[in-house]
CSV table of C-alpha atoms in Angstrom, one decimal:
chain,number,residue,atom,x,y,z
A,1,UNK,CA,78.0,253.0,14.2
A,2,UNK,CA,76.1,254.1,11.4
A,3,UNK,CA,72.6,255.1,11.5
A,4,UNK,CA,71.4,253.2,8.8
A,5,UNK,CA,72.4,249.7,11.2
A,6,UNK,CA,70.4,249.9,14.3
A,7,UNK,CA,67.8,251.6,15.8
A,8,UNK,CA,67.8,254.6,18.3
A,9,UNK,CA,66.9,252.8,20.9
A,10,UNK,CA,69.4,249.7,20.6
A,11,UNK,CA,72.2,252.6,19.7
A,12,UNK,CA,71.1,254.1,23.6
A,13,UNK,CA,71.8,250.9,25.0
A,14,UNK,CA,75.1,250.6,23.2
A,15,UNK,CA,75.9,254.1,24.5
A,16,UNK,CA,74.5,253.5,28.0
A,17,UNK,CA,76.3,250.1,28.4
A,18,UNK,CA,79.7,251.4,26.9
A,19,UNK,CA,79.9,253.7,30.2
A,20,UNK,CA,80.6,251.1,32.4
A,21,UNK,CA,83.4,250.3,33.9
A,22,UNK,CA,85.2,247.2,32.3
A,23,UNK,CA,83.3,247.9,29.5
A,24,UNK,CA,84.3,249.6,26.6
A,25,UNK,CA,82.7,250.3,22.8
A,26,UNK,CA,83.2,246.9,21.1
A,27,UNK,CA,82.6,244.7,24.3
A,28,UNK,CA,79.2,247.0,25.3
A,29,UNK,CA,78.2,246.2,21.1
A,30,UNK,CA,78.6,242.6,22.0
A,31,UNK,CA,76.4,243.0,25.2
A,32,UNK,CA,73.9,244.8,23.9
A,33,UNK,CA,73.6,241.9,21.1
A,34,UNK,CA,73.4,239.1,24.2
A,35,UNK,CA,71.2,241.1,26.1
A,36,UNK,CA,69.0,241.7,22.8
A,37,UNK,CA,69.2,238.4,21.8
A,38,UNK,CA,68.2,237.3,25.7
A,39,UNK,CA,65.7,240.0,26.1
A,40,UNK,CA,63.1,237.8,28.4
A,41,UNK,CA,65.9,236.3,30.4
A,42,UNK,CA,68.5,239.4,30.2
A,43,UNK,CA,67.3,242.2,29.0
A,44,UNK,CA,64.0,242.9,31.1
A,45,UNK,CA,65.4,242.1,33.6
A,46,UNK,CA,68.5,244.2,33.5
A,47,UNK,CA,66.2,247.3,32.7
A,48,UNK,CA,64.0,245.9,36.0
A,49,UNK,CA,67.1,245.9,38.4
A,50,UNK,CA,67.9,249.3,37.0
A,51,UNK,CA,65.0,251.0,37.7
A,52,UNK,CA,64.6,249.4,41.7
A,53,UNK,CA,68.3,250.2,42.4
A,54,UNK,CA,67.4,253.7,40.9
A,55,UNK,CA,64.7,253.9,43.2
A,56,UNK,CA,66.0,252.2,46.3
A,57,UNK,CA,69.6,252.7,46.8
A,58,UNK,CA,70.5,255.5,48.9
A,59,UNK,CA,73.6,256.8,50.6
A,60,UNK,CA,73.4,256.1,54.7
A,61,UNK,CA,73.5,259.5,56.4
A,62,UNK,CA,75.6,257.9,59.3
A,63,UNK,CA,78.4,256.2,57.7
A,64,UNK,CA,78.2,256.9,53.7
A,65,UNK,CA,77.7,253.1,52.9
A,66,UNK,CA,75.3,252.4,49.9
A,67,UNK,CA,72.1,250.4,50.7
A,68,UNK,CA,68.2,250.2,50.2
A,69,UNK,CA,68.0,252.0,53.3
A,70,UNK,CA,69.0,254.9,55.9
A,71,UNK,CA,70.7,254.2,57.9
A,72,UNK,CA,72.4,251.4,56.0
A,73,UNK,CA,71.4,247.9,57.5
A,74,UNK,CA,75.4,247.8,59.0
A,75,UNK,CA,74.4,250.9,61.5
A,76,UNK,CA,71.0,249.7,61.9
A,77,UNK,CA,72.4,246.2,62.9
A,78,UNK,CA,72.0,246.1,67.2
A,79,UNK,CA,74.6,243.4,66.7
A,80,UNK,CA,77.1,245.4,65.5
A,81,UNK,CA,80.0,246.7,68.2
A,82,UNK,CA,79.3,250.9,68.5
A,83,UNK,CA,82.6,251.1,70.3
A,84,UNK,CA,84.5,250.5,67.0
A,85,UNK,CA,84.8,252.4,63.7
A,86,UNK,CA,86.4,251.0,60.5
A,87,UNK,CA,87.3,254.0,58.3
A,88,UNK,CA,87.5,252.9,54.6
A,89,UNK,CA,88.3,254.8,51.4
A,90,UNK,CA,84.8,253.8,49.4
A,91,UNK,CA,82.0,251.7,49.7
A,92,UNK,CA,83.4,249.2,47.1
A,93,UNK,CA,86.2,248.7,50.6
A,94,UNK,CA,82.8,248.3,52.7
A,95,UNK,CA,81.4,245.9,50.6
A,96,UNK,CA,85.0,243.6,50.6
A,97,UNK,CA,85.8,243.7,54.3
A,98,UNK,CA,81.9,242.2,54.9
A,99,UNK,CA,82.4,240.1,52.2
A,100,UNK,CA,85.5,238.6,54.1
A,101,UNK,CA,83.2,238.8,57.6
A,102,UNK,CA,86.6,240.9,58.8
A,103,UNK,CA,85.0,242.7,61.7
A,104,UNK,CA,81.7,243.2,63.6
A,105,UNK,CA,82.8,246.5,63.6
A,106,UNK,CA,80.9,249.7,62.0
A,107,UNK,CA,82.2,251.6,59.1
A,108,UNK,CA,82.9,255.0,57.8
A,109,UNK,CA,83.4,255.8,53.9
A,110,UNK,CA,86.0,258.8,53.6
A,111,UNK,CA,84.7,259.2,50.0
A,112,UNK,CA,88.2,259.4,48.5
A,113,UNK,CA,91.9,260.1,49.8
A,114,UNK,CA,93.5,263.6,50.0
A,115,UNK,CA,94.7,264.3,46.7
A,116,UNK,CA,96.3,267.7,46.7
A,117,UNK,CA,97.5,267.5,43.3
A,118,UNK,CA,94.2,266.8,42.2
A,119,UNK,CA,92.5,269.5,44.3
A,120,UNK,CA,90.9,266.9,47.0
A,121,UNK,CA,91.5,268.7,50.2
A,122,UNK,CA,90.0,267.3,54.0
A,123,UNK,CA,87.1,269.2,53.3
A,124,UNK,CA,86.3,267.2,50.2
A,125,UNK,CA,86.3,264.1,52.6
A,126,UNK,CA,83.8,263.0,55.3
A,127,UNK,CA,86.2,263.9,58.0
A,128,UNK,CA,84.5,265.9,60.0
A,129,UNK,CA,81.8,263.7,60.6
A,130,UNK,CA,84.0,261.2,61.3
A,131,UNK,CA,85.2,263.2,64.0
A,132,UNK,CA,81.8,263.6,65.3
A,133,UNK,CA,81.7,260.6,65.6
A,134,UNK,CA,84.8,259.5,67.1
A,135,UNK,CA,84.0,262.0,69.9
A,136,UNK,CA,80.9,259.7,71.3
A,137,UNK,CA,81.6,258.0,74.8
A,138,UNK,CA,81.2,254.7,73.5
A,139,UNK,CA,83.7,254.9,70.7
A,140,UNK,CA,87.3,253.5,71.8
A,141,UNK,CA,89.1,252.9,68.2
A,142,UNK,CA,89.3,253.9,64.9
A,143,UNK,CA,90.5,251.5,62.5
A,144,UNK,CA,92.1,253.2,59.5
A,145,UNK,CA,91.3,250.2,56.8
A,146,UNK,CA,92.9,253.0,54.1
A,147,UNK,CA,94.9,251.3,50.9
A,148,UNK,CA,98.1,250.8,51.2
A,149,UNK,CA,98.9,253.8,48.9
A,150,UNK,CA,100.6,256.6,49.4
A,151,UNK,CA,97.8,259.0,49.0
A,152,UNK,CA,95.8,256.3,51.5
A,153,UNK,CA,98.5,256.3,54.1
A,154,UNK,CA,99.4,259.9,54.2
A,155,UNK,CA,95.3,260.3,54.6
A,156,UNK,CA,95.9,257.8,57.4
A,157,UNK,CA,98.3,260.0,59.1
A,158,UNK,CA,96.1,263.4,58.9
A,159,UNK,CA,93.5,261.3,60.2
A,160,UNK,CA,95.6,260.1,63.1
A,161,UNK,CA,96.6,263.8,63.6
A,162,UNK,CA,93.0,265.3,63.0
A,163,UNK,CA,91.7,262.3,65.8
A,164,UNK,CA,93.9,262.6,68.7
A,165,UNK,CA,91.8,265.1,70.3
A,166,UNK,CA,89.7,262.3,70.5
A,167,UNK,CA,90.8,259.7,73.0
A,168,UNK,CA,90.0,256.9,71.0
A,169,UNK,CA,92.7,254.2,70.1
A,170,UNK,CA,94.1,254.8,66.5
A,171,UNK,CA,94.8,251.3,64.2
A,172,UNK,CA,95.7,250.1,60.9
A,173,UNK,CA,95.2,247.3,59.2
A,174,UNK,CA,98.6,245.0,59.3
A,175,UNK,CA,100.7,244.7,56.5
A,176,UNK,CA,102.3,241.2,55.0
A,177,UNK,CA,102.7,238.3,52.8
A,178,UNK,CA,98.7,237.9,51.1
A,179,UNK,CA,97.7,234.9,52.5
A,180,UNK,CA,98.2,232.4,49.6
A,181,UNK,CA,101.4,234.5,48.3
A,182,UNK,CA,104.6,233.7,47.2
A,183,UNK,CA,107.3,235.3,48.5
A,184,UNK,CA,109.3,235.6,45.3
A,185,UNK,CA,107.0,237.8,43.9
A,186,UNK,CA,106.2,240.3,46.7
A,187,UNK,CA,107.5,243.7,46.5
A,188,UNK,CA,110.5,244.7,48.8
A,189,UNK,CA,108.5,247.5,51.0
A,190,UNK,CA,106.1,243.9,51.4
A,191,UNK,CA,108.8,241.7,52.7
A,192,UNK,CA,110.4,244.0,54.5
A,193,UNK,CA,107.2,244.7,56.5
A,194,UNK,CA,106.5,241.6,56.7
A,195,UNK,CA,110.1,240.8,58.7
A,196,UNK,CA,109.4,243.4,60.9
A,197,UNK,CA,105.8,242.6,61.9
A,198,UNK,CA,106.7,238.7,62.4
A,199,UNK,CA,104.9,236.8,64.9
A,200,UNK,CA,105.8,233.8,67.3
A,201,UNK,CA,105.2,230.5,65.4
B,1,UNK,CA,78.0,239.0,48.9
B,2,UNK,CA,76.3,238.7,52.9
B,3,UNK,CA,73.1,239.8,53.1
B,4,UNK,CA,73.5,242.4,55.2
B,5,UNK,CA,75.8,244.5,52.9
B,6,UNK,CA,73.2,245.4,50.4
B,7,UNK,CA,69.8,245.9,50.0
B,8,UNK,CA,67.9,243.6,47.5
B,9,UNK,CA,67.5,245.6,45.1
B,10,UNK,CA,71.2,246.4,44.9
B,11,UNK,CA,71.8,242.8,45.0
B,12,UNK,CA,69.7,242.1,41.9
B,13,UNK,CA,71.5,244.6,39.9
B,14,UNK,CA,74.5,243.5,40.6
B,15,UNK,CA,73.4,239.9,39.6
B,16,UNK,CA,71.8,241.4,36.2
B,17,UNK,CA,74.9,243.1,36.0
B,18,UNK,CA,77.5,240.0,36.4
B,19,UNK,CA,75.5,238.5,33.5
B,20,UNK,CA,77.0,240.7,30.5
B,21,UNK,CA,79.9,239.2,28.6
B,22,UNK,CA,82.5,240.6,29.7
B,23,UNK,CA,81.4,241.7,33.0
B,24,UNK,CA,82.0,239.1,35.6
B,25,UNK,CA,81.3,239.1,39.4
B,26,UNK,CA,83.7,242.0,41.0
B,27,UNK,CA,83.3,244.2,38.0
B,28,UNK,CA,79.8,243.6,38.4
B,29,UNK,CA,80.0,244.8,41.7
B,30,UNK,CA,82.2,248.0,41.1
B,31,UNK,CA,80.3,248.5,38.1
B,32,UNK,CA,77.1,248.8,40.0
B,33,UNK,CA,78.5,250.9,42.4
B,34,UNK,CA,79.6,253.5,39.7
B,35,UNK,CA,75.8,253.3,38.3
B,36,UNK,CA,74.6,254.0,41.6
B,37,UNK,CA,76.9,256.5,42.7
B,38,UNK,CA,76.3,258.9,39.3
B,39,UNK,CA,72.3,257.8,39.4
B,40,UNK,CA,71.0,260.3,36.9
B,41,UNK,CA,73.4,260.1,34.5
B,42,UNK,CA,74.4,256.2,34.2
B,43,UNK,CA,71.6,254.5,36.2
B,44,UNK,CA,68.5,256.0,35.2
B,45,UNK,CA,69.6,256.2,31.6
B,46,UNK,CA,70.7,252.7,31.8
B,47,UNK,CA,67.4,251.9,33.0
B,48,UNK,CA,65.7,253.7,30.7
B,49,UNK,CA,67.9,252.6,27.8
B,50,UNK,CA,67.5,248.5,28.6
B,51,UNK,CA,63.8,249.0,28.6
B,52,UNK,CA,62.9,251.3,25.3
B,53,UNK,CA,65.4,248.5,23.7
B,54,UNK,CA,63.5,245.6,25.1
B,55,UNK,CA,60.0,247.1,23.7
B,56,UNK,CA,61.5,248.6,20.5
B,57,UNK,CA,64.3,245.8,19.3
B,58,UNK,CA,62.5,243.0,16.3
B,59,UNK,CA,64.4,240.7,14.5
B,60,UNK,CA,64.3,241.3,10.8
B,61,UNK,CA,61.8,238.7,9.5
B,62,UNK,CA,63.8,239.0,6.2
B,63,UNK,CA,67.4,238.7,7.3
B,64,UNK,CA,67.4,238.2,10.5
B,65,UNK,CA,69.2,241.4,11.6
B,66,UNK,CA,68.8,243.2,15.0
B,67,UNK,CA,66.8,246.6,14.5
B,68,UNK,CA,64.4,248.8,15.8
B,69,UNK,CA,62.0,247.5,13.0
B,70,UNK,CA,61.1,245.3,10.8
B,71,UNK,CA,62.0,244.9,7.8
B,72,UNK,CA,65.4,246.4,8.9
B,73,UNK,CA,67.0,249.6,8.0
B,74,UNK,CA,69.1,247.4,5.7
B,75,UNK,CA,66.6,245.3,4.4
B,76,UNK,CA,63.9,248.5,3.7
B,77,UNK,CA,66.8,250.7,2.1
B,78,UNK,CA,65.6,251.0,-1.9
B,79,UNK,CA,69.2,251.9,-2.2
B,80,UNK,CA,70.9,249.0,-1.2
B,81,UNK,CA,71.4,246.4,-3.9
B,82,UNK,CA,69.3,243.7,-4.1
B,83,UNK,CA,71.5,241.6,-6.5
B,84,UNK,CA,73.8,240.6,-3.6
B,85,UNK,CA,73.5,238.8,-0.8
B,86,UNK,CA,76.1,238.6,2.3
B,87,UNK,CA,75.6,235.9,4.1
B,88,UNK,CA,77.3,236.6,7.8
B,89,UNK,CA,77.2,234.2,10.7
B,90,UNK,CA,75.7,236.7,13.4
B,91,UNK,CA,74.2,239.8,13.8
B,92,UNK,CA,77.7,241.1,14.7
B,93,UNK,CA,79.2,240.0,11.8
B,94,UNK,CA,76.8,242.0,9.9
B,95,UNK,CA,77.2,245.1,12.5
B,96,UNK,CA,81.1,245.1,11.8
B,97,UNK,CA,80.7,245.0,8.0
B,98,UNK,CA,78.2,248.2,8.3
B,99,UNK,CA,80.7,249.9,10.5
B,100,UNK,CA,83.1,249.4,8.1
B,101,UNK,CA,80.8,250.3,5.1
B,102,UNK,CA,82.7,247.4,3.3
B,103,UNK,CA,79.3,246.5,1.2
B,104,UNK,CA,76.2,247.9,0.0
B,105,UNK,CA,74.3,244.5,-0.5
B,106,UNK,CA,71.9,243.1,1.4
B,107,UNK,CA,72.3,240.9,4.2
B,108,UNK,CA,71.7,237.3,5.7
B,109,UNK,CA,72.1,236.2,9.4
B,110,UNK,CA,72.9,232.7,9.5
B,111,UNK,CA,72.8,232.4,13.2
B,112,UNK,CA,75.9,230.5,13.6
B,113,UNK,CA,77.6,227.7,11.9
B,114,UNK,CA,77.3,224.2,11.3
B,115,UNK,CA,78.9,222.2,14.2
B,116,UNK,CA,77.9,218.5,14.3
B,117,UNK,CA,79.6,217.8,17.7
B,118,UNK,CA,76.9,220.1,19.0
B,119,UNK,CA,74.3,219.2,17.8
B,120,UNK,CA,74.3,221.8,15.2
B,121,UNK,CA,73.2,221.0,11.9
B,122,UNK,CA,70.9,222.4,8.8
B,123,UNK,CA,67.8,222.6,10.2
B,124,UNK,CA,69.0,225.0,13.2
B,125,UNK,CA,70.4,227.6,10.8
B,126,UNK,CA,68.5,230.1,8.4
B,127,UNK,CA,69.5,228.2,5.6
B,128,UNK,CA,66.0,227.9,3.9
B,129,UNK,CA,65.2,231.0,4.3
B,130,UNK,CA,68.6,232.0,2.5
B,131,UNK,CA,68.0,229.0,-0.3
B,132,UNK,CA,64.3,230.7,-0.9
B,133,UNK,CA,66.4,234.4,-1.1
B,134,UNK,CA,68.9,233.1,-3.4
B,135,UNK,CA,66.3,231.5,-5.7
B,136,UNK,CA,64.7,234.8,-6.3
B,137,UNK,CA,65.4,235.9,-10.2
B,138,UNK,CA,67.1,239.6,-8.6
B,139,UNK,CA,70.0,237.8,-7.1
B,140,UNK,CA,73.0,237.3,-8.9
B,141,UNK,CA,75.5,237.0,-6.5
B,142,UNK,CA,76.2,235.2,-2.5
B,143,UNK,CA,79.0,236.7,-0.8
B,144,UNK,CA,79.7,234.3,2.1
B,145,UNK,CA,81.0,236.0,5.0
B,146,UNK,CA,81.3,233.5,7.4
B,147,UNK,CA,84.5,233.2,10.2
B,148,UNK,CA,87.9,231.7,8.5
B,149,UNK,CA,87.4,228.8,11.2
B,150,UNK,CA,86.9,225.4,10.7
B,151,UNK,CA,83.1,225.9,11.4
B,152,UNK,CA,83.1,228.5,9.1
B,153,UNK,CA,84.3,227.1,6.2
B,154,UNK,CA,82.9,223.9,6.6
B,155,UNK,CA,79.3,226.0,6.5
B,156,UNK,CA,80.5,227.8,3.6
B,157,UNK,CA,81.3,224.1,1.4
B,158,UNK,CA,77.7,223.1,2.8
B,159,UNK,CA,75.8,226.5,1.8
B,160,UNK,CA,78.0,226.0,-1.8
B,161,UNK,CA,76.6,222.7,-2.7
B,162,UNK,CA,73.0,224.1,-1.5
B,163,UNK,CA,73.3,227.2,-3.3
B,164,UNK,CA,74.6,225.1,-6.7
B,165,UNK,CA,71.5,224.7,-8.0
B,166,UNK,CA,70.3,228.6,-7.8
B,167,UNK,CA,72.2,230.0,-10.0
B,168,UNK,CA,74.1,232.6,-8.4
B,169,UNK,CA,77.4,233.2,-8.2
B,170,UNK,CA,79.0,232.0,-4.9
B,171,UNK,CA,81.8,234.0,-3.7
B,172,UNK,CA,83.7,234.0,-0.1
B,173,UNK,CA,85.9,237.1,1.1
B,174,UNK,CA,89.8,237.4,0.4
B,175,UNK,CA,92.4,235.5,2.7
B,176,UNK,CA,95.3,237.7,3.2
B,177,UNK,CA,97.4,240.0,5.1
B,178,UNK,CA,95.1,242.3,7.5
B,179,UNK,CA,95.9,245.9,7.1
B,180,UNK,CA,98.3,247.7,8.9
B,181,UNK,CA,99.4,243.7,10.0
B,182,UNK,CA,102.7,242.5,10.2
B,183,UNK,CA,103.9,240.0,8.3
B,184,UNK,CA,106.1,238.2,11.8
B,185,UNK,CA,103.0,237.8,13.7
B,186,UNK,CA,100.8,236.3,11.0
B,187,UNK,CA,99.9,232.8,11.0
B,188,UNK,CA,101.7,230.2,8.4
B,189,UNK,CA,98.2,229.8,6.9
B,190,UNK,CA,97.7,233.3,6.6
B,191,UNK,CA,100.7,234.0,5.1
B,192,UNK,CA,100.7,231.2,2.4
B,193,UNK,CA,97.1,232.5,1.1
B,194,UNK,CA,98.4,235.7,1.0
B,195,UNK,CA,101.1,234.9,-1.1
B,196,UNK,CA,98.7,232.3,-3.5
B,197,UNK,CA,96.6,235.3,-3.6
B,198,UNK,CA,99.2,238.2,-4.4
B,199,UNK,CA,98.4,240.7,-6.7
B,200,UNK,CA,100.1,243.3,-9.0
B,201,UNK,CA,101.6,246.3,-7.6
C-alpha cells in the first residue's frame, strides 16, 4: 500500500486485521474499509471487545480452557460430574463439544499433540497435570476426545500408557458415519470402522 | 455458543469478530481464540489499532476518500494533477488504483452506482459534488473508473450526459485482455472488445 493512500493508523488496522486467521491482505483491506465506513456500529465496537477480552480472558489454571475467569466457569460449575475428565487437543475442541451439550463432563486442554518431527515432546503438553489429576479418588475415566489424526491418536495411546498407573477407565470417542453423511463419500478407514463398531438396530 | 463456555467479554468479541466480511461465525470463533491466545501481539495491537483508526479515520470532504485527514493525502498532494479527475465507485476502487500507481490524477468516490431497483438513484451518489469538480476551469479531463457491470456502465452513460455540458473530456478505461490472462477462460464479451480494441504490435 502506498503511503501516500491512507493514514498510519488506518494502515495499523490493515496490518492488525490481516493477522487473522481466515483473513488475508486483500480481504483485511476490505474489512478495514467496512469497519471504517461502519465505525459507530463496527468499528468502536470491535476496538471495545478487544480491549475487555484483552483484559478479561484468562487461561483456567485447572483445566487450560479460556474464559473471563479462573477457574473457568466449566470447573467452577457444582453441576458438573468430577468423576469424569474429557481430554481435548485445544480449547477451540472445548468450545465445540459444549457447543453440542456432549457431556456434563469436565475437560482438560492438552495444548497440542506430540509432534516429534516438529520438536513437541510430552513435556510440551499438559500431561502431567493431567495425571495429577487423574490420580484424585473421585476421578473414574478419562475420555480421550483427541482428533482422529494420527498425531491425535498416537497422543491417545501415550496417554493411555502414561495413565494406567492411574486406575481410572480409559475411552475414546467412537468412530463412524457423521450423522447426516453419505456413505459414498466417506473414506475407507471410516466405513470400515464403522462396520466394525455396528450396533443392534 | 452456551453460556457457560465463555465469559462475556469473550462472547462479545467473538460477535464483533463474526461481523467482518469474510469472517463468519466459526472463524470468528477460532479467530478469537488465536487473538486471545497470542494477547500482546494480536489482541492488544488489534485493540489498539481499531481504536486510533476510529478517532483518526475522516472522509475526504473533497473526494470522498478514506484517510487519516482531511483533505486526503491525495487530495493535499501539490503534485498530483489537478487537470484529471478519476471518478471510482468506492473507496476501494480508488485504494486498488493507488496500489497499482496506475494514475497520478486526482480522485472522486462515487459511493456506488446507480441501481434503480434499489432504490438508488442521483441524489444518493456524489454526483453534485463531482458536476461542481468538473466545472472548475483546471479540469480538462474525467476518467470514469467505474465496474464493467451493468450498474457500472449504466452510471457511466448517466455521469456522460451530466458531465456534457462541462466541458471536459470524458473518458472510460480500456476493455481488454487482463494481463498475464488467458485467452480460454475469458468471457465472449471480453474477448470481442479486445479484438475491436487491438492495437499495433
Amino acid at each position: 500500500m502506498a503511503a501516500s493512500t491512507v493514514g498510519p493508523e488506518i494502515e495499523k488496522l490493515i496490518q492488525a486485521l490481516s493477522r487473522l486467521p481466515g483473513l488475508g491482505p486483500r480481504s483485511a483491506r476490505r474489512a478495514a474499509l467496512v469497519l471504517i465506513k461502519k465505525k459507530e456500529t463496527l468499528l468502536v465496537p470491535l476496538a471495545n471487545a478487544a480491549r475487555e477480552a484483552a483484559e478479561a480472558a484468562k487461561v483456567c489454571s485447572v483445566c487450560g480452557n479460556i474464559d473471563s475467569r479462573d477457574p473457568c466457569s466449566v470447573c467452577a460449575d457444582p453441576a458438573r460430574d468430577p468423576s469424569t475428565i474429557v481430554v481435548v487437543e485445544d480449547v477451540g475442541d472445548l468450545w465445540a463439544l459444549e457447543r453440542a451439550a456432549a457431556t456434563k463432563a469436565r475437560y482438560h486442554v492438552l495444548g497440542g499433540v506430540l509432534a516429534p518431527l516438529d520438536g513437541i515432546g510430552p513435556d510440551d503438553l499438559a500431561i502431567d497435570s493431567l495425571l495429577g489429576r487423574a490420580a484424585a479418588p473421585e476421578v473414574t475415566e478419562i475420555i480421550l476426545a483427541v482428533n482422529a489424526t494420527v498425531e491425535g491418536q498416537t497422543t491417545a495411546h501415550y496417554l493411555t500408557d502414561e495413565l494406567a498407573s492411574c486406575h481410572v477407565k480409559v475411552t475414546r470417542l467412537a468412530h463412524g458415519v457423521p450423522v447426516g453423511g453419505e456413505l459414498d463419500y466417506l473414506d475407507d478407514g471410516t466405513l470400515a470402522a464403522a462396520m466394525r463398531a455396528r450396533t443392534a438396530f
